[in-house]
Amino acid sequence: MNFCSECGHAVALAIPEGDNRPRHVCTQCGTIHYQNPKMVIGSIPVWEEDGTPRVLLCRRAIEPRHGYWTLPAGFMENGETTSEAAVRETEEEAGANIEIGNLFSLLNVAHVHQVHMFYLARLLDLDFAPGEESLEVQLFAERDIPWDDLAFPTIRTTLELFFADRVKMREGVSRSYGVHSHDIRRPMIAPREPD
Amino acid sequence: MNFCSECGHAVALAIPEGDNRPRHVCTQCGTIHYQNPKMVIGSIPVWEEDGTPRVLLCRRAIEPRHGYWTLPAGFMENGETTSEAAVRETEEEAGANIEIGNLFSLLNVAHVHQVHMFYLARLLDLDFAPGEESLEVQLFAERDIPWDDLAFPTIRTTLELFFADRVKMREGVSRSYGVHSHDIRRPMIAPREPD
């Protein structure tokens, strides 16, 4: 950020009175420009037959991670709720009609200033089709999921948690899906020397 | 938003290619300036003695809602996780030391482009004190909470859900707190005529 979006003059980093961290402050009109994390919201669209769940994944037609597989998800927009965002992204990226369920995973990706959330969802029919941001859309049983070609760590974590919950439910350990919080830490650039 | 924060030239509303809603786009350098909802994160700091929980509330020293009572909460900052934000806000506004627990409530306030989240928290000691944004800080049992002087609907909803969960746990209906999602709808300006 170089210029004030209100008056067009230059901004400078300064700690405003009563604050404790540097902000972009306009040198002319004094407007403080806060920057805050963004939410990425998606769904886990499930089609279940004979007790075997299959999950709908999209292969990305856009950067970052063009060609890799993801759950339908995207940036939340002003004026909508988190579950409305999940329904919209599922429609836009996978052309899929879902009944939205409960929040399933909340994943902090602090180093890129993002919080990702995924909602449980039931596919209402098989009339899905790739949207503009997807190359293809496909249902996967757990064993067929392209684990090595997933787009983001939050997708892998959410899918792992989902199938782990299914095992617990099948074994009678729990009766329903949990709500899972998880922090994705930036991978170390160079591994530490062993002590 | 009137000017591009990158190059300082005027922005105009336009629907970018491949998008489906108007964005502020720079007329000079073409930068698209997305605007997204913000997260407000807080805690429910609980001090429990003889089986009776008391909750720590802060009376606001700032607008909006100066003089009204709130749970400690504020805008999430870049570079932190949601639970780190809850701990920081509790320290800043109430000078309180907490052990953070699970996510308790996720409240959509779509008409102001906000998502509020509150975490369960255990007060570690009674050494709390108002921070710069609070006039006073006080523990309240359920019957003493200033219900008519709460700052925001999300505070009331979270406190109501918290004490409702306590009842369920006391009566053996559930063994732990739930995770609650709730949408706060803008109050109607003028009530509709009855049909």
GROMACS .gro file of C-alpha atoms in nm:
model
  390
    1MET     CA    1   0.000   0.000   0.000
    2ASN     CA    2   0.147   0.332  -0.116
    3PHE     CA    3  -0.143   0.576  -0.144
    4CYS     CA    4  -0.454   0.668   0.056
    5SER     CA    5  -0.763   0.513  -0.101
    6GLU     CA    6  -0.972   0.804   0.031
    7CYS     CA    7  -0.775   1.112  -0.084
    8GLY     CA    8  -0.496   0.975  -0.308
    9HIS     CA    9  -0.204   1.118  -0.107
   10ALA     CA   10   0.094   0.913   0.011
   11VAL     CA   11   0.063   0.689   0.318
   12ALA     CA   12   0.337   0.626   0.575
   13LEU     CA   13   0.376   0.355   0.839
   14ALA     CA   14   0.307   0.493   1.187
   15ILE     CA   15   0.166   0.368   1.518
   16PRO     CA   16  -0.161   0.557   1.575
   17GLU     CA   17  -0.236   0.697   1.922
   18GLY     CA   18  -0.384   0.428   2.146
   19ASP     CA   19  -0.263   0.155   1.909
   20ASN     CA   20   0.039  -0.070   1.947
   21ARG     CA   21   0.137  -0.166   1.594
   22PRO     CA   22   0.231   0.016   1.272
   23ARG     CA   23  -0.050   0.100   1.029
   24HIS     CA   24  -0.062   0.268   0.692
   25VAL     CA   25  -0.170   0.624   0.781
   26CYS     CA   26  -0.243   0.897   0.524
   27THR     CA   27   0.003   1.188   0.546
   28GLN     CA   28  -0.269   1.426   0.423
   29CYS     CA   29  -0.613   1.328   0.562
   30GLY     CA   30  -0.498   1.102   0.849
   31THR     CA   31  -0.712   0.803   0.752
   32ILE     CA   32  -0.580   0.482   0.912
   33HIS     CA   33  -0.585   0.188   0.670
   34TYR     CA   34  -0.617  -0.134   0.869
   35GLN     CA   35  -0.533  -0.465   0.707
   36ASN     CA   36  -0.699  -0.777   0.840
   37PRO     CA   37  -0.707  -1.149   0.764
   38LYS     CA   38  -0.945  -1.280   0.500
   39MET     CA   39  -1.177  -1.578   0.514
   40VAL     CA   40  -1.171  -1.858   0.256
   41ILE     CA   41  -1.492  -2.062   0.280
   42GLY     CA   42  -1.579  -2.391   0.118
   43SER     CA   43  -1.778  -2.710   0.147
   44ILE     CA   44  -1.723  -3.086   0.162
   45PRO     CA   45  -1.990  -3.203  -0.086
   46VAL     CA   46  -2.066  -3.566  -0.012
   47TRP     CA   47  -2.255  -3.820  -0.224
   48GLU     CA   48  -2.329  -4.136  -0.030
   49GLU     CA   49  -2.431  -4.471  -0.176
   50ASP     CA   50  -2.427  -4.812  -0.002
   51GLY     CA   51  -2.269  -4.649   0.305
   52THR     CA   52  -1.964  -4.533   0.109
   53PRO     CA   53  -1.915  -4.158   0.094
   54ARG     CA   54  -1.760  -3.993  -0.208
   55VAL     CA   55  -1.640  -3.633  -0.197
   56LEU     CA   56  -1.658  -3.382  -0.481
   57LEU     CA   57  -1.325  -3.224  -0.575
   58CYS     CA   58  -1.241  -2.961  -0.837
   59ARG     CA   59  -0.919  -2.943  -1.040
   60ARG     CA   60  -0.807  -2.579  -1.041
   61ALA     CA   61  -0.808  -2.385  -1.369
   62ILE     CA   62  -0.645  -2.082  -1.201
   63GLU     CA   63  -0.329  -1.993  -1.014
   64PRO     CA   64  -0.212  -2.054  -0.753
   65ARG     CA   65  -0.186  -2.432  -0.784
   66HIS     CA   66  -0.329  -2.460  -1.137
   67GLY     CA   67  -0.405  -2.826  -1.212
   68TYR     CA   68  -0.420  -2.937  -0.849
   69TRP     CA   69  -0.730  -3.067  -0.673
   70THR     CA   70  -0.931  -2.873  -0.417
   71LEU     CA   71  -1.259  -2.872  -0.233
   72PRO     CA   72  -1.481  -2.597  -0.375
   73ALA     CA   73  -1.386  -2.282  -0.178
   74GLY     CA   74  -1.304  -1.916  -0.221
   75PHE     CA   75  -1.289  -1.575  -0.058
   76MET     CA   76  -1.597  -1.477   0.138
   77GLU     CA   77  -1.773  -1.169  -0.005
   78ASN     CA   78  -1.921  -0.871   0.175
   79GLY     CA   79  -2.292  -0.905   0.249
   80GLU     CA   80  -2.308  -1.283   0.280
   81THR     CA   81  -2.283  -1.530   0.568
   82THR     CA   82  -2.018  -1.801   0.598
   83SER     CA   83  -2.259  -2.077   0.496
   84GLU     CA   84  -2.395  -1.866   0.209
   85ALA     CA   85  -2.035  -1.827   0.091
   86ALA     CA   86  -1.988  -2.205   0.103
   87VAL     CA   87  -2.302  -2.264  -0.105
   88ARG     CA   88  -2.205  -1.994  -0.357
   89GLU     CA   89  -1.850  -2.123  -0.405
   90THR     CA   90  -1.976  -2.479  -0.450
   91GLU     CA   91  -2.218  -2.360  -0.716
   92GLU     CA   92  -1.958  -2.139  -0.891
   93GLU     CA   93  -1.667  -2.384  -0.897
   94ALA     CA   94  -1.841  -2.718  -0.920
   95GLY     CA   95  -2.187  -2.630  -1.055
   96ALA     CA   96  -2.316  -2.841  -0.767
   97ASN     CA   97  -2.639  -2.821  -0.573
   98ILE     CA   98  -2.589  -2.890  -0.204
   99GLU     CA   99  -2.775  -2.894   0.122
  100ILE     CA  100  -2.535  -2.716   0.355
  101GLY     CA  101  -2.463  -2.869   0.697
  102ASN     CA  102  -2.259  -2.771   1.002
  103LEU     CA  103  -1.921  -2.608   1.019
  104PHE     CA  104  -1.664  -2.889   1.006
  105SER     CA  105  -1.315  -2.735   1.004
  106LEU     CA  106  -1.165  -2.398   1.094
  107LEU     CA  107  -0.804  -2.373   0.984
  108ASN     CA  108  -0.573  -2.083   1.062
  109VAL     CA  109  -0.313  -2.006   0.797
  110ALA     CA  110  -0.160  -1.714   0.985
  111HIS     CA  111   0.146  -1.665   0.763
  112VAL     CA  112  -0.076  -1.576   0.465
  113HIS     CA  113  -0.332  -1.388   0.680
  114GLN     CA  114  -0.615  -1.630   0.608
  115VAL     CA  115  -0.872  -1.836   0.797
  116HIS     CA  116  -1.020  -2.126   0.602
  117MET     CA  117  -1.355  -2.281   0.694
  118PHE     CA  118  -1.523  -2.586   0.547
  119TYR     CA  119  -1.888  -2.685   0.590
  120LEU     CA  120  -2.034  -3.033   0.568
  121ALA     CA  121  -2.263  -3.061   0.266
  122ARG     CA  122  -2.488  -3.318   0.103
  123LEU     CA  123  -2.492  -3.328  -0.277
  124LEU     CA  124  -2.854  -3.312  -0.388
  125ASP     CA  125  -2.796  -3.460  -0.734
  126LEU     CA  126  -2.520  -3.558  -0.976
  127ASP     CA  127  -2.572  -3.261  -1.209
  128PHE     CA  128  -2.237  -3.100  -1.135
  129ALA     CA  129  -2.005  -2.945  -1.392
  130PRO     CA  130  -1.682  -2.743  -1.380
  131GLY     CA  131  -1.724  -2.365  -1.346
  132GLU     CA  132  -1.487  -2.105  -1.494
  133GLU     CA  133  -1.224  -2.166  -1.226
  134SER     CA  134  -1.221  -2.546  -1.258
  135LEU     CA  135  -1.078  -2.780  -1.525
  136GLU     CA  136  -1.283  -3.077  -1.408
  137VAL     CA  137  -1.499  -3.188  -1.119
  138GLN     CA  138  -1.510  -3.543  -0.992
  139LEU     CA  139  -1.637  -3.759  -0.705
  140PHE     CA  140  -1.371  -3.952  -0.513
  141ALA     CA  141  -1.396  -4.233  -0.263
  142GLU     CA  142  -1.133  -4.209   0.011
  143ARG     CA  143  -0.891  -4.454  -0.154
  144ASP     CA  144  -0.908  -4.272  -0.488
  145ILE     CA  145  -0.843  -3.919  -0.361
  146PRO     CA  146  -0.536  -3.770  -0.534
  147TRP     CA  147  -0.357  -3.711  -0.203
  148ASP     CA  148  -0.030  -3.610  -0.371
  149ASP     CA  149  -0.200  -3.360  -0.599
  150LEU     CA  150  -0.408  -3.161  -0.352
  151ALA     CA  151  -0.384  -2.784  -0.389
  152PHE     CA  152  -0.343  -2.667  -0.029
  153PRO     CA  153  -0.262  -2.804   0.318
  154THR     CA  154  -0.606  -2.700   0.443
  155ILE     CA  155  -0.769  -2.928   0.184
  156ARG     CA  156  -0.559  -3.227   0.291
  157THR     CA  157  -0.622  -3.161   0.660
  158THR     CA  158  -0.997  -3.121   0.610
  159LEU     CA  159  -1.023  -3.443   0.407
  160GLU     CA  160  -0.811  -3.637   0.659
  161LEU     CA  161  -1.029  -3.511   0.946
  162PHE     CA  162  -1.344  -3.595   0.751
  163PHE     CA  163  -1.248  -3.958   0.687
  164ALA     CA  164  -1.115  -3.995   1.043
  165ASP     CA  165  -1.456  -3.884   1.173
  166ARG     CA  166  -1.623  -4.137   0.943
  167VAL     CA  167  -1.414  -4.415   1.100
  168LYS     CA  168  -1.514  -4.300   1.450
  169MET     CA  169  -1.879  -4.296   1.350
  170ARG     CA  170  -1.857  -4.638   1.185
  171GLU     CA  171  -1.691  -4.782   1.495
  172GLY     CA  172  -1.950  -4.621   1.722
  173VAL     CA  173  -1.693  -4.400   1.897
  174SER     CA  174  -1.894  -4.092   1.806
  175ARG     CA  175  -2.238  -4.031   1.667
  176SER     CA  176  -2.172  -3.724   1.453
  177TYR     CA  177  -1.901  -3.519   1.289
  178GLY     CA  178  -1.695  -3.292   1.514
  179VAL     CA  179  -1.594  -2.930   1.466
  180HIS     CA  180  -1.219  -2.923   1.413
  181SER     CA  181  -0.976  -2.638   1.468
  182HIS     CA  182  -0.626  -2.663   1.330
  183ASP     CA  183  -0.332  -2.428   1.271
  184ILE     CA  184  -0.133  -2.468   0.950
  185ARG     CA  185   0.224  -2.357   1.026
  186ARG     CA  186   0.451  -2.242   0.747
  187PRO     CA  187   0.689  -2.525   0.660
  188MET     CA  188   1.045  -2.460   0.781
  189ILE     CA  189   1.256  -2.338   0.485
  190ALA     CA  190   1.561  -2.531   0.608
  191PRO     CA  191   1.523  -2.821   0.849
  192ARG     CA  192   1.683  -2.763   1.188
  193GLU     CA  193   2.001  -2.948   1.272
  194PRO     CA  194   1.932  -3.235   1.512
  195ASP     CA  195   2.024  -3.154   1.873
  196MET     CA  196  -1.268   0.393  -0.191
  197ASN     CA  197  -1.174   0.665  -0.441
  198PHE     CA  198  -0.808   0.609  -0.529
  199CYS     CA  199  -0.579   0.315  -0.603
  200SER     CA  200  -0.364   0.230  -0.301
  201GLU     CA  201  -0.090   0.105  -0.535
  202CYS     CA  202  -0.047   0.394  -0.783
  203GLY     CA  203  -0.266   0.675  -0.647
  204HIS     CA  204  -0.486   0.714  -0.957
  205ALA     CA  205  -0.867   0.714  -0.952
  206VAL     CA  206  -1.058   0.386  -0.923
  207ALA     CA  207  -1.389   0.305  -1.092
  208LEU     CA  208  -1.647   0.035  -1.028
  209ALA     CA  209  -1.632  -0.236  -1.294
  210ILE     CA  210  -1.693  -0.611  -1.321
  211PRO     CA  211  -1.353  -0.770  -1.396
  212GLU     CA  212  -1.333  -1.042  -1.662
  213GLY     CA  213  -1.429  -1.379  -1.516
  214ASP     CA  214  -1.589  -1.212  -1.214
  215ASN     CA  215  -1.959  -1.153  -1.152
  216ARG     CA  216  -1.974  -0.850  -0.926
  217PRO     CA  217  -1.850  -0.488  -0.934
  218ARG     CA  218  -1.506  -0.418  -0.785
  219HIS     CA  219  -1.300  -0.104  -0.741
  220VAL     CA  220  -1.057  -0.123  -1.036
  221CYS     CA  221  -0.775   0.124  -1.095
  222THR     CA  222  -0.822   0.326  -1.417
  223GLN     CA  223  -0.443   0.352  -1.455
  224CYS     CA  224  -0.268   0.030  -1.340
  225GLY     CA  225  -0.568  -0.205  -1.345
  226THR     CA  226  -0.528  -0.331  -0.987
  227ILE     CA  227  -0.850  -0.487  -0.858
  228HIS     CA  228  -0.924  -0.386  -0.499
  229TYR     CA  229  -1.132  -0.659  -0.335
  230GLN     CA  230  -1.321  -0.586  -0.015
  231ASN     CA  231  -1.396  -0.875   0.218
  232PRO     CA  232  -1.560  -0.932   0.556
  233LYS     CA  233  -1.357  -0.888   0.872
  234MET     CA  234  -1.336  -1.113   1.176
  235VAL     CA  235  -1.403  -0.990   1.529
  236ILE     CA  236  -1.266  -1.239   1.781
  237GLY     CA  237  -1.316  -1.257   2.155
  238SER     CA  238  -1.336  -1.483   2.458
  239ILE     CA  239  -1.582  -1.581   2.730
  240PRO     CA  240  -1.352  -1.561   3.036
  241VAL     CA  241  -1.506  -1.771   3.312
  242TRP     CA  242  -1.422  -1.780   3.685
  243GLU     CA  243  -1.592  -2.069   3.859
  244GLU     CA  244  -1.640  -2.111   4.233
  245ASP     CA  245  -1.877  -2.351   4.410
  246GLY     CA  246  -2.015  -2.461   4.073
  247THR     CA  247  -2.132  -2.111   3.985
  248PRO     CA  248  -1.970  -1.956   3.679
  249ARG     CA  249  -1.908  -1.585   3.656
  250VAL     CA  250  -1.819  -1.421   3.325
  251LEU     CA  251  -1.581  -1.128   3.280
  252LEU     CA  252  -1.732  -0.831   3.096
  253CYS     CA  253  -1.577  -0.497   2.996
  254ARG     CA  254  -1.757  -0.161   2.983
  255ARG     CA  255  -1.654   0.010   2.660
  256ALA     CA  256  -1.447   0.330   2.674
  257ILE     CA  257  -1.471   0.376   2.296
  258GLU     CA  258  -1.734   0.419   2.028
  259PRO     CA  259  -1.940   0.255   1.902
  260ARG     CA  260  -2.150   0.176   2.212
  261HIS     CA  261  -1.940   0.374   2.460
  262GLY     CA  262  -2.047   0.283   2.816
  263TYR     CA  263  -2.209  -0.049   2.721
  264TRP     CA  264  -2.088  -0.391   2.832
  265THR     CA  265  -1.910  -0.641   2.610
  266LEU     CA  266  -1.710  -0.960   2.617
  267PRO     CA  267  -1.344  -0.879   2.542
  268ALA     CA  268  -1.317  -0.886   2.160
  269GLY     CA  269  -1.178  -0.697   1.865
  270PHE     CA  270  -1.061  -0.715   1.506
  271MET     CA  271  -0.829  -1.003   1.424
  272GLU     CA  272  -0.482  -0.887   1.309
  273ASN     CA  273  -0.267  -1.017   1.027
  274GLY     CA  274  -0.016  -1.282   1.134
  275GLU     CA  275  -0.212  -1.429   1.424
  276THR     CA  276  -0.453  -1.722   1.461
  277THR     CA  277  -0.813  -1.687   1.577
  278SER     CA  278  -0.736  -1.817   1.927
  279GLU     CA  279  -0.426  -1.596   1.951
  280ALA     CA  280  -0.652  -1.302   1.866
  281ALA     CA  281  -0.891  -1.402   2.145
  282VAL     CA  282  -0.606  -1.421   2.399
  283ARG     CA  283  -0.462  -1.086   2.286
  284GLU     CA  284  -0.794  -0.902   2.299
  285THR     CA  285  -0.868  -1.043   2.645
  286GLU     CA  286  -0.528  -0.921   2.765
  287GLU     CA  287  -0.562  -0.578   2.598
  288GLU     CA  288  -0.919  -0.496   2.702
  289ALA     CA  289  -0.949  -0.671   3.037
  290GLY     CA  290  -0.587  -0.718   3.146
  291ALA     CA  291  -0.687  -1.078   3.206
  292ASN     CA  292  -0.484  -1.399   3.191
  293ILE     CA  293  -0.677  -1.687   3.040
  294GLU     CA  294  -0.637  -2.044   2.932
  295ILE     CA  295  -0.807  -2.049   2.594
  296GLY     CA  296  -1.054  -2.328   2.517
  297ASN     CA  297  -1.261  -2.433   2.217
  298LEU     CA  298  -1.447  -2.219   1.971
  299PHE     CA  299  -1.793  -2.160   2.119
  300SER     CA  300  -1.988  -1.928   1.887
  301LEU     CA  301  -1.959  -1.818   1.525
  302LEU     CA  302  -2.195  -1.533   1.447
  303ASN     CA  303  -2.251  -1.385   1.104
  304VAL     CA  304  -2.332  -1.015   1.095
  305ALA     CA  305  -2.358  -0.993   0.717
  306HIS     CA  306  -2.503  -0.641   0.696
  307VAL     CA  307  -2.186  -0.494   0.849
  308HIS     CA  308  -1.954  -0.742   0.670
  309GLN     CA  309  -1.835  -0.907   0.990
  310VAL     CA  310  -1.800  -1.256   1.137
  311HIS     CA  311  -1.775  -1.268   1.517
  312MET     CA  312  -1.620  -1.564   1.698
  313PHE     CA  313  -1.601  -1.630   2.071
  314TYR     CA  314  -1.377  -1.884   2.243
  315LEU     CA  315  -1.437  -2.051   2.578
  316ALA     CA  316  -1.175  -1.940   2.830
  317ARG     CA  317  -1.078  -2.008   3.190
  318LEU     CA  318  -0.961  -1.710   3.395
  319LEU     CA  319  -0.630  -1.806   3.554
  320ASP     CA  320  -0.642  -1.547   3.833
  321LEU     CA  321  -0.835  -1.242   3.948
  322ASP     CA  322  -0.564  -0.991   3.849
  323PHE     CA  323  -0.765  -0.825   3.575
  324ALA     CA  324  -0.788  -0.453   3.513
  325PRO     CA  325  -0.939  -0.230   3.242
  326GLY     CA  326  -0.721  -0.162   2.938
  327GLU     CA  327  -0.725   0.158   2.732
  328GLU     CA  328  -1.050   0.066   2.558
  329SER     CA  329  -1.242  -0.024   2.877
  330LEU     CA  330  -1.392   0.191   3.154
  331GLU     CA  331  -1.422  -0.101   3.395
  332VAL     CA  332  -1.401  -0.479   3.403
  333GLN     CA  333  -1.621  -0.695   3.624
  334LEU     CA  334  -1.725  -1.055   3.688
  335PHE     CA  335  -2.097  -1.127   3.657
  336ALA     CA  336  -2.304  -1.426   3.759
  337GLU     CA  337  -2.587  -1.496   3.514
  338ARG     CA  338  -2.853  -1.315   3.718
  339ASP     CA  339  -2.638  -1.002   3.751
  340ILE     CA  340  -2.545  -0.959   3.384
  341PRO     CA  341  -2.655  -0.615   3.258
  342TRP     CA  342  -2.870  -0.768   2.983
  343ASP     CA  343  -3.022  -0.432   2.885
  344ASP     CA  344  -2.684  -0.263   2.860
  345LEU     CA  345  -2.495  -0.507   2.638
  346ALA     CA  346  -2.304  -0.348   2.350
  347PHE     CA  347  -2.390  -0.577   2.057
  348PRO     CA  348  -2.639  -0.852   1.961
  349THR     CA  349  -2.352  -1.100   1.924
  350ILE     CA  350  -2.259  -1.049   2.291
  351ARG     CA  351  -2.616  -1.117   2.407
  352THR     CA  352  -2.649  -1.421   2.183
  353THR     CA  353  -2.317  -1.568   2.296
  354LEU     CA  354  -2.399  -1.519   2.666
  355GLU     CA  355  -2.747  -1.668   2.623
  356LEU     CA  356  -2.602  -1.970   2.443
  357PHE     CA  357  -2.334  -2.009   2.710
  358PHE     CA  358  -2.579  -2.018   3.001
  359ALA     CA  359  -2.819  -2.241   2.805
  360ASP     CA  360  -2.532  -2.490   2.757
  361ARG     CA  361  -2.459  -2.472   3.132
  362VAL     CA  362  -2.819  -2.572   3.205
  363LYS     CA  363  -2.793  -2.868   2.965
  364MET     CA  364  -2.470  -2.979   3.129
  365ARG     CA  365  -2.614  -2.942   3.480
  366GLU     CA  366  -2.920  -3.145   3.381
  367GLY     CA  367  -2.704  -3.413   3.219
  368VAL     CA  368  -2.847  -3.348   2.870
  369SER     CA  369  -2.497  -3.286   2.737
  370ARG     CA  370  -2.148  -3.337   2.869
  371SER     CA  371  -1.971  -3.039   2.713
  372TYR     CA  372  -2.027  -2.703   2.549
  373GLY     CA  373  -2.142  -2.703   2.188
  374VAL     CA  374  -2.017  -2.501   1.893
  375HIS     CA  375  -2.292  -2.261   1.795
  376SER     CA  376  -2.353  -2.088   1.462
  377HIS     CA  377  -2.597  -1.802   1.443
  378ASP     CA  378  -2.689  -1.530   1.194
  379ILE     CA  379  -2.764  -1.183   1.325
  380ARG     CA  380  -3.011  -1.023   1.085
  381ARG     CA  381  -3.040  -0.647   1.058
  382PRO     CA  382  -3.343  -0.531   1.254
  383MET     CA  383  -3.624  -0.418   1.024
  384ILE     CA  384  -3.626  -0.038   1.007
  385ALA     CA  385  -4.006  -0.027   0.990
  386PRO     CA  386  -4.210  -0.330   1.087
  387ARG     CA  387  -4.401  -0.485   0.798
  388GLU     CA  388  -4.773  -0.444   0.781
  389PRO     CA  389  -4.948  -0.762   0.887
  390ASP     CA  390  -5.075  -0.963   0.589
   0.00000   0.00000   0.00000
